[in-house]
Coordinates of C-alpha atoms in Angstrom, one line a residue:
M1 CA 6.0 -61.9 -98.0
P2 CA 9.9 -62.3 -97.6
W3 CA 11.7 -59.8 -95.3
V4 CA 13.1 -57.0 -97.4
P5 CA 16.0 -55.0 -95.6
T6 CA 15.3 -51.2 -95.6
R7 CA 17.9 -48.8 -96.2
R8 CA 18.4 -48.0 -92.4
R9 CA 18.4 -51.5 -91.3
L10 CA 21.2 -52.0 -93.9
I11 CA 23.1 -48.9 -92.6
A12 CA 22.8 -50.1 -88.8
A13 CA 23.6 -53.9 -90.2
V14 CA 27.1 -52.6 -91.5
A15 CA 27.5 -50.7 -88.2
L16 CA 27.6 -53.9 -86.6
A17 CA 29.7 -55.8 -89.0
A18 CA 33.0 -57.3 -88.6
P19 CA 35.8 -55.2 -87.4
L20 CA 37.6 -52.8 -89.9
A21 CA 41.2 -53.4 -91.1
A22 CA 43.6 -51.2 -89.4
V23 CA 47.2 -50.5 -89.9
R24 CA 49.8 -49.6 -87.3
A25 CA 51.6 -46.4 -87.1
E26 CA 54.0 -45.7 -84.5
G27 CA 52.4 -47.6 -82.1
A28 CA 48.8 -46.1 -82.8
R29 CA 46.3 -47.5 -85.5
V30 CA 45.0 -45.9 -88.6
W31 CA 41.2 -47.3 -89.3
R32 CA 40.4 -46.5 -93.1
V33 CA 36.8 -46.3 -93.9
A34 CA 35.8 -46.3 -97.5
A35 CA 32.3 -44.9 -98.5
G36 CA 30.0 -47.4 -97.9
E37 CA 31.6 -48.7 -94.9
S38 CA 30.7 -47.8 -91.2
L39 CA 32.1 -44.9 -89.6
V40 CA 30.3 -46.1 -86.7
A41 CA 32.4 -49.3 -86.5
A42 CA 35.6 -47.2 -86.7
L43 CA 34.6 -45.0 -84.0
R44 CA 33.6 -47.9 -81.6
Q45 CA 37.0 -49.9 -82.4
A46 CA 39.4 -46.6 -82.6
R47 CA 41.2 -46.3 -79.2
D48 CA 43.1 -43.3 -77.6
G49 CA 45.8 -41.9 -80.0
D50 CA 44.5 -43.7 -83.2
T51 CA 43.7 -42.0 -86.4
I52 CA 40.5 -42.7 -88.6
E53 CA 40.8 -42.2 -92.2
L54 CA 37.8 -41.4 -94.4
L55 CA 38.4 -42.2 -98.0
A56 CA 37.7 -40.0 -100.9
G57 CA 33.8 -40.0 -101.8
V58 CA 30.2 -39.4 -100.5
H59 CA 29.7 -41.0 -97.2
R60 CA 26.1 -41.2 -96.6
A61 CA 24.2 -41.8 -93.2
Q62 CA 27.0 -41.9 -91.3
A63 CA 26.9 -40.5 -87.7
G64 CA 28.7 -41.2 -84.7
V65 CA 30.0 -40.3 -80.9
I66 CA 33.6 -39.4 -80.5
E67 CA 34.4 -40.6 -76.8
Q68 CA 38.3 -41.1 -77.1
R69 CA 40.6 -38.9 -75.0
R70 CA 42.7 -38.3 -78.4
L71 CA 41.6 -38.9 -81.9
V72 CA 42.5 -37.6 -85.4
V73 CA 39.7 -37.8 -87.9
R74 CA 40.7 -36.9 -91.6
G75 CA 39.7 -37.2 -95.0
V76 CA 42.5 -38.7 -97.5
G77 CA 42.7 -39.2 -101.3
G78 CA 40.2 -36.2 -102.4
P79 CA 37.0 -34.6 -101.4
V80 CA 35.2 -36.7 -98.4
V81 CA 31.6 -35.6 -97.7
L82 CA 29.3 -36.7 -94.9
Q83 CA 26.0 -36.4 -96.2
A84 CA 23.9 -36.9 -93.8
D85 CA 20.7 -38.4 -95.7
G86 CA 18.6 -38.3 -92.4
A87 CA 21.1 -39.8 -90.1
H88 CA 22.4 -38.1 -86.9
A89 CA 24.0 -39.2 -83.5
E90 CA 21.9 -38.3 -80.5
G91 CA 19.3 -36.3 -82.2
K92 CA 22.5 -33.6 -82.4
A93 CA 24.9 -34.0 -84.9
L94 CA 26.7 -36.2 -87.6
L95 CA 29.9 -36.3 -85.2
V96 CA 29.3 -35.7 -81.1
V97 CA 32.5 -34.8 -79.6
R98 CA 32.2 -35.8 -76.1
Q99 CA 35.6 -35.0 -74.6
G100 CA 39.2 -35.3 -75.0
D101 CA 41.6 -33.4 -77.5
V102 CA 40.2 -34.0 -80.9
R103 CA 41.6 -32.9 -84.6
I104 CA 39.2 -33.2 -87.4
E105 CA 40.7 -32.4 -90.9
G106 CA 39.4 -32.4 -94.6
L107 CA 35.6 -33.4 -94.0
T108 CA 32.6 -31.8 -95.4
F109 CA 29.5 -32.0 -93.4
R110 CA 26.1 -31.4 -95.3
G111 CA 22.4 -31.6 -95.0
V112 CA 21.9 -32.2 -91.2
R113 CA 18.3 -32.1 -90.0
V114 CA 17.0 -32.9 -86.4
R115 CA 13.7 -32.6 -84.8
D116 CA 14.6 -29.4 -82.3
G117 CA 16.1 -27.6 -85.5
N118 CA 19.8 -27.8 -84.0
G119 CA 21.2 -30.4 -86.4
A120 CA 24.9 -29.6 -86.5
G121 CA 27.6 -30.8 -88.7
I122 CA 29.6 -31.5 -85.3
R123 CA 28.1 -31.0 -82.0
F124 CA 31.4 -30.1 -79.4
E125 CA 30.9 -30.9 -75.9
R126 CA 33.8 -30.8 -73.9
G127 CA 37.7 -30.9 -74.1
R128 CA 39.9 -29.4 -77.0
L129 CA 38.5 -29.8 -80.6
V130 CA 41.0 -28.4 -83.4
L131 CA 39.6 -28.3 -87.2
R132 CA 41.4 -27.7 -90.2
D133 CA 40.2 -27.4 -93.7
C134 CA 36.6 -28.6 -93.0
A135 CA 33.4 -27.4 -94.5
F136 CA 29.8 -27.1 -93.3
F137 CA 26.8 -26.6 -95.7
D138 CA 23.1 -26.9 -95.6
N139 CA 22.9 -28.0 -92.0
Q140 CA 20.5 -26.3 -89.5
M141 CA 23.8 -25.3 -87.2
G142 CA 27.4 -25.3 -88.9
L143 CA 29.0 -25.9 -85.8
L144 CA 27.4 -26.2 -82.2
S145 CA 29.2 -26.2 -78.9
S146 CA 28.1 -26.7 -75.5
N147 CA 28.7 -24.3 -72.6
D148 CA 31.6 -26.2 -70.8
G149 CA 33.7 -23.4 -69.3
R150 CA 37.1 -25.3 -70.1
A151 CA 36.4 -26.1 -73.4
E152 CA 38.5 -24.8 -76.5
L153 CA 37.7 -24.7 -80.0
D154 CA 40.1 -23.9 -82.7
I155 CA 39.1 -23.6 -86.3
E156 CA 41.6 -22.7 -89.2
G157 CA 40.9 -23.0 -93.0
C158 CA 37.3 -23.7 -92.7
R159 CA 34.4 -22.8 -94.8
F160 CA 30.4 -22.3 -93.3
G161 CA 27.8 -21.8 -95.8
D162 CA 24.3 -22.1 -97.3
A163 CA 22.0 -22.2 -94.3
P164 CA 18.9 -23.7 -94.8
V165 CA 15.5 -21.7 -95.4
V166 CA 13.2 -22.6 -92.0
P167 CA 9.7 -21.9 -91.5
P168 CA 8.8 -18.6 -89.0
G169 CA 9.3 -19.7 -85.5
A170 CA 11.4 -22.8 -86.5
G171 CA 14.7 -21.4 -84.6
L172 CA 18.0 -19.6 -86.2
T173 CA 20.4 -21.3 -88.5
H174 CA 23.8 -20.0 -87.0
L175 CA 27.0 -21.2 -89.2
L176 CA 28.9 -21.2 -86.2
Y177 CA 27.5 -21.0 -82.6
A178 CA 30.1 -21.3 -79.8
G179 CA 28.4 -21.5 -76.4
R180 CA 30.0 -20.4 -73.0
I181 CA 33.2 -22.1 -73.4
G182 CA 36.8 -20.9 -72.4
R183 CA 38.4 -20.1 -75.7
L184 CA 37.5 -19.7 -79.3
R185 CA 40.0 -19.3 -81.9
L186 CA 38.7 -18.8 -85.7
A187 CA 41.3 -17.9 -88.2
R188 CA 41.4 -17.9 -92.1
S189 CA 38.1 -19.3 -92.7
R190 CA 35.0 -17.8 -95.0
F191 CA 31.2 -17.7 -94.1
H192 CA 28.5 -16.9 -96.6
G193 CA 25.0 -17.8 -97.5
G194 CA 23.7 -17.2 -93.9
R195 CA 19.9 -17.3 -93.3
H196 CA 17.9 -15.8 -90.2
G197 CA 20.6 -16.3 -87.5
H198 CA 24.3 -15.0 -87.4
L199 CA 27.3 -16.2 -89.4
V200 CA 29.2 -16.4 -86.0
K201 CA 27.8 -16.3 -82.5
S202 CA 30.2 -16.7 -79.7
R203 CA 29.6 -17.0 -75.9
A204 CA 33.2 -17.8 -75.0
A205 CA 35.3 -15.8 -72.4
E206 CA 38.4 -15.5 -75.2
N207 CA 38.0 -15.0 -78.8
E208 CA 40.4 -14.4 -81.5
V209 CA 38.9 -13.9 -84.8
I210 CA 41.8 -13.6 -87.5
G211 CA 41.4 -13.2 -91.1
N212 CA 38.4 -14.3 -91.9
W213 CA 35.8 -13.5 -94.6
L214 CA 32.3 -13.1 -93.2
G215 CA 29.6 -12.3 -95.8
D216 CA 28.9 -12.7 -99.4
A217 CA 30.5 -10.8 -102.1
A218 CA 27.6 -10.3 -104.3
E219 CA 25.0 -9.8 -101.9
G220 CA 26.5 -8.7 -98.6
G221 CA 25.7 -11.1 -95.8
G222 CA 23.0 -12.8 -97.7
A223 CA 19.8 -13.0 -95.5
A224 CA 21.8 -13.4 -92.3
S225 CA 21.3 -11.2 -89.2
Y226 CA 24.8 -10.1 -87.5
E227 CA 27.9 -11.1 -89.3
L228 CA 29.6 -11.6 -85.8
E229 CA 28.1 -11.3 -82.4
F230 CA 29.5 -11.7 -78.6
P231 CA 26.2 -11.7 -76.9
N232 CA 28.2 -11.8 -73.3
G233 CA 30.8 -9.7 -74.2
G234 CA 34.2 -11.4 -72.8
R235 CA 37.6 -10.6 -74.2
A236 CA 37.7 -10.5 -78.0
L237 CA 40.5 -9.8 -80.7
V238 CA 39.1 -9.2 -84.2
Q239 CA 41.9 -8.8 -86.7
G240 CA 42.0 -8.7 -90.4
N241 CA 38.6 -9.5 -91.2
V242 CA 36.4 -8.5 -94.0
L243 CA 32.7 -8.1 -92.5
L244 CA 30.1 -7.7 -95.5
Q245 CA 26.3 -7.3 -95.5
G246 CA 23.9 -6.3 -98.1
P247 CA 20.1 -5.2 -98.2
L248 CA 18.7 -8.7 -97.4
S249 CA 19.8 -8.6 -94.0
G250 CA 17.3 -8.2 -91.4
N251 CA 19.7 -6.7 -88.8
R252 CA 21.6 -3.6 -89.9
T253 CA 24.3 -4.1 -87.3
L254 CA 27.7 -5.8 -88.5
L255 CA 29.3 -6.6 -85.6
A256 CA 27.3 -6.7 -82.1
F257 CA 29.3 -7.0 -78.1
G258 CA 27.3 -7.7 -75.2
A259 CA 23.4 -7.5 -76.6
E260 CA 22.6 -10.1 -73.9
G261 CA 24.3 -9.0 -70.9
D262 CA 26.3 -10.9 -68.3
D263 CA 23.8 -13.8 -68.3
A264 CA 26.8 -16.3 -67.6
G265 CA 28.1 -14.5 -64.6
P266 CA 30.6 -11.4 -64.3
R267 CA 33.4 -11.2 -66.4
A268 CA 36.2 -9.0 -68.1
H269 CA 35.3 -7.3 -71.2
R270 CA 37.4 -6.1 -73.8
L271 CA 36.8 -5.7 -77.7
E272 CA 40.0 -5.0 -79.5
L273 CA 39.3 -4.3 -83.7
R274 CA 42.5 -4.2 -85.9
G275 CA 42.7 -3.9 -89.5
N276 CA 39.3 -4.8 -90.3
S277 CA 37.0 -3.8 -93.5
F278 CA 33.3 -3.2 -92.6
V279 CA 31.3 -2.8 -95.6
N280 CA 27.8 -2.2 -96.2
L281 CA 26.8 -3.2 -99.9
G282 CA 23.6 -1.7 -100.0
G283 CA 20.1 -0.8 -98.4
D284 CA 19.5 1.2 -95.4
A285 CA 22.3 2.8 -93.4
G286 CA 23.7 0.2 -91.1
T287 CA 25.8 0.5 -87.9
A288 CA 29.4 -1.2 -88.1
V289 CA 30.2 -1.9 -84.4
R290 CA 27.7 -1.6 -81.4
V291 CA 28.4 -2.2 -77.7
H292 CA 25.6 -2.6 -75.3
G293 CA 27.9 -1.5 -72.5
E294 CA 24.7 -0.8 -70.4
R295 CA 23.9 -4.2 -70.3
L296 CA 27.4 -5.6 -68.9
A297 CA 28.2 -5.4 -65.2
S298 CA 31.8 -4.0 -65.6
A299 CA 33.0 -1.6 -68.3
V300 CA 34.5 -2.8 -72.0
A301 CA 37.9 -1.6 -72.8
N302 CA 37.6 -0.8 -76.4
V303 CA 40.6 -0.7 -78.6
A304 CA 40.3 0.2 -82.5
R305 CA 43.0 0.7 -85.1
D306 CA 43.2 0.9 -89.0
N307 CA 39.9 -0.2 -89.6
L308 CA 37.9 0.6 -92.8
Y309 CA 34.5 1.3 -93.0
L310 CA 33.1 1.3 -96.5
G311 CA 29.5 2.4 -97.6
A312 CA 26.4 4.0 -95.5
L313 CA 27.8 2.6 -92.0
R314 CA 27.5 4.4 -88.4
V315 CA 30.5 4.3 -86.4
P316 CA 30.4 5.0 -82.6
A317 CA 33.2 6.6 -80.9
P318 CA 35.9 5.2 -80.2
F319 CA 36.1 2.9 -83.2
D320 CA 35.9 5.9 -85.5
D321 CA 39.2 7.7 -84.3
A322 CA 41.0 8.8 -87.5
D323 CA 44.1 9.6 -85.2
T324 CA 44.6 5.6 -84.7
G325 CA 44.2 4.8 -88.3
N326 CA 40.5 4.4 -88.7
L327 CA 38.7 5.7 -91.7
S328 CA 35.4 6.1 -93.4
A329 CA 34.8 6.0 -97.2
P330 CA 32.1 5.6 -99.7
L331 CA 31.8 2.5 -101.5
A332 CA 33.0 4.4 -104.8
A333 CA 36.4 5.0 -103.1
A334 CA 37.0 1.3 -102.7
D335 CA 38.7 -1.2 -105.1
L336 CA 35.7 -3.2 -105.1
A337 CA 36.7 -5.0 -108.6
S338 CA 39.6 -6.8 -107.0
G339 CA 37.0 -8.3 -104.4
R340 CA 39.5 -7.1 -101.5
F341 CA 37.4 -4.2 -100.3
T342 CA 39.9 -2.0 -99.4
L343 CA 41.0 1.6 -100.7
R344 CA 43.1 1.9 -103.7
G345 CA 47.0 2.1 -102.2
R346 CA 45.8 0.6 -98.8
R347 CA 46.7 -2.8 -97.7
A348 CA 43.9 -5.1 -97.8
P349 CA 43.0 -7.2 -94.5
P350 CA 44.0 -10.7 -94.4
G351 CA 40.6 -12.2 -94.6
A352 CA 40.3 -10.6 -98.2
E353 CA 42.9 -12.8 -99.7
P354 CA 41.8 -15.6 -102.0
D355 CA 41.7 -19.2 -100.7

């Protein structure tokens, strides 16, 4: 019987094919990869300072490791989807960012599955990673980082959603999981369709979570657990976000801080909440914010100004201090029809603004 190449063998052959064409731009090279061509080949040939452009279309079964000290990977010409179709790099993710200063723009990561249940669109290990206008759908983990204390993750204008259903005991599907890195910045991004795990979980020492939408307007937080969690505390500024939780959630707390204690070693703790909307769209009464100060080695400095708590929510001190502009109100008092989750006449947080 003649040898017939399987689809995976064909993919491997493409990865080892002749070098891709590149154009020079101010000393660096731009590698262009069309759907059906090899991202692996581009990653092998690119040097520090180069750019890889993925052309519009669905790029199937493409996965690789970024080892350059400086690299830009971006989608051009229209929507660019990296569809896993069973592919992964090192049993981790479609893209593994090993080190350096890396920027990824305009890519959608979809459908990653690996044996240990932690298959991510991106696995971020060391260095600095900047994400702009990317999307992560139907992955076991949207983005998962390492525990490198010097690493920095900067996410803006991205979307995370549609966590898969997994069997009981098969792990948790967090949409964004930052390990014990140095710094996380998360801005103007949207999270929806969580299941089992949290929408955002961060063990970073420093966190800025600004102007995001965390939850599903139609059904609260879907079936996610926490909307936002800082399990080891740290320093966190949470400003201008909308956090939504509905009746399908298995955890009635929207934001949790310090639930796992100082297992990464002593650190300073500060939680600052400014101008957020916390919303319980139905089901049993929930807790807007829970700080597990008793599990942390040092005291938590808490600041709360101009937050709005809508629906049946318990709000502990000092986050309920009306003198600093914090306000609780029933859902009936909110301007729900606008989808902005604020009181009539009150400014909506930036996270409620449409894309």
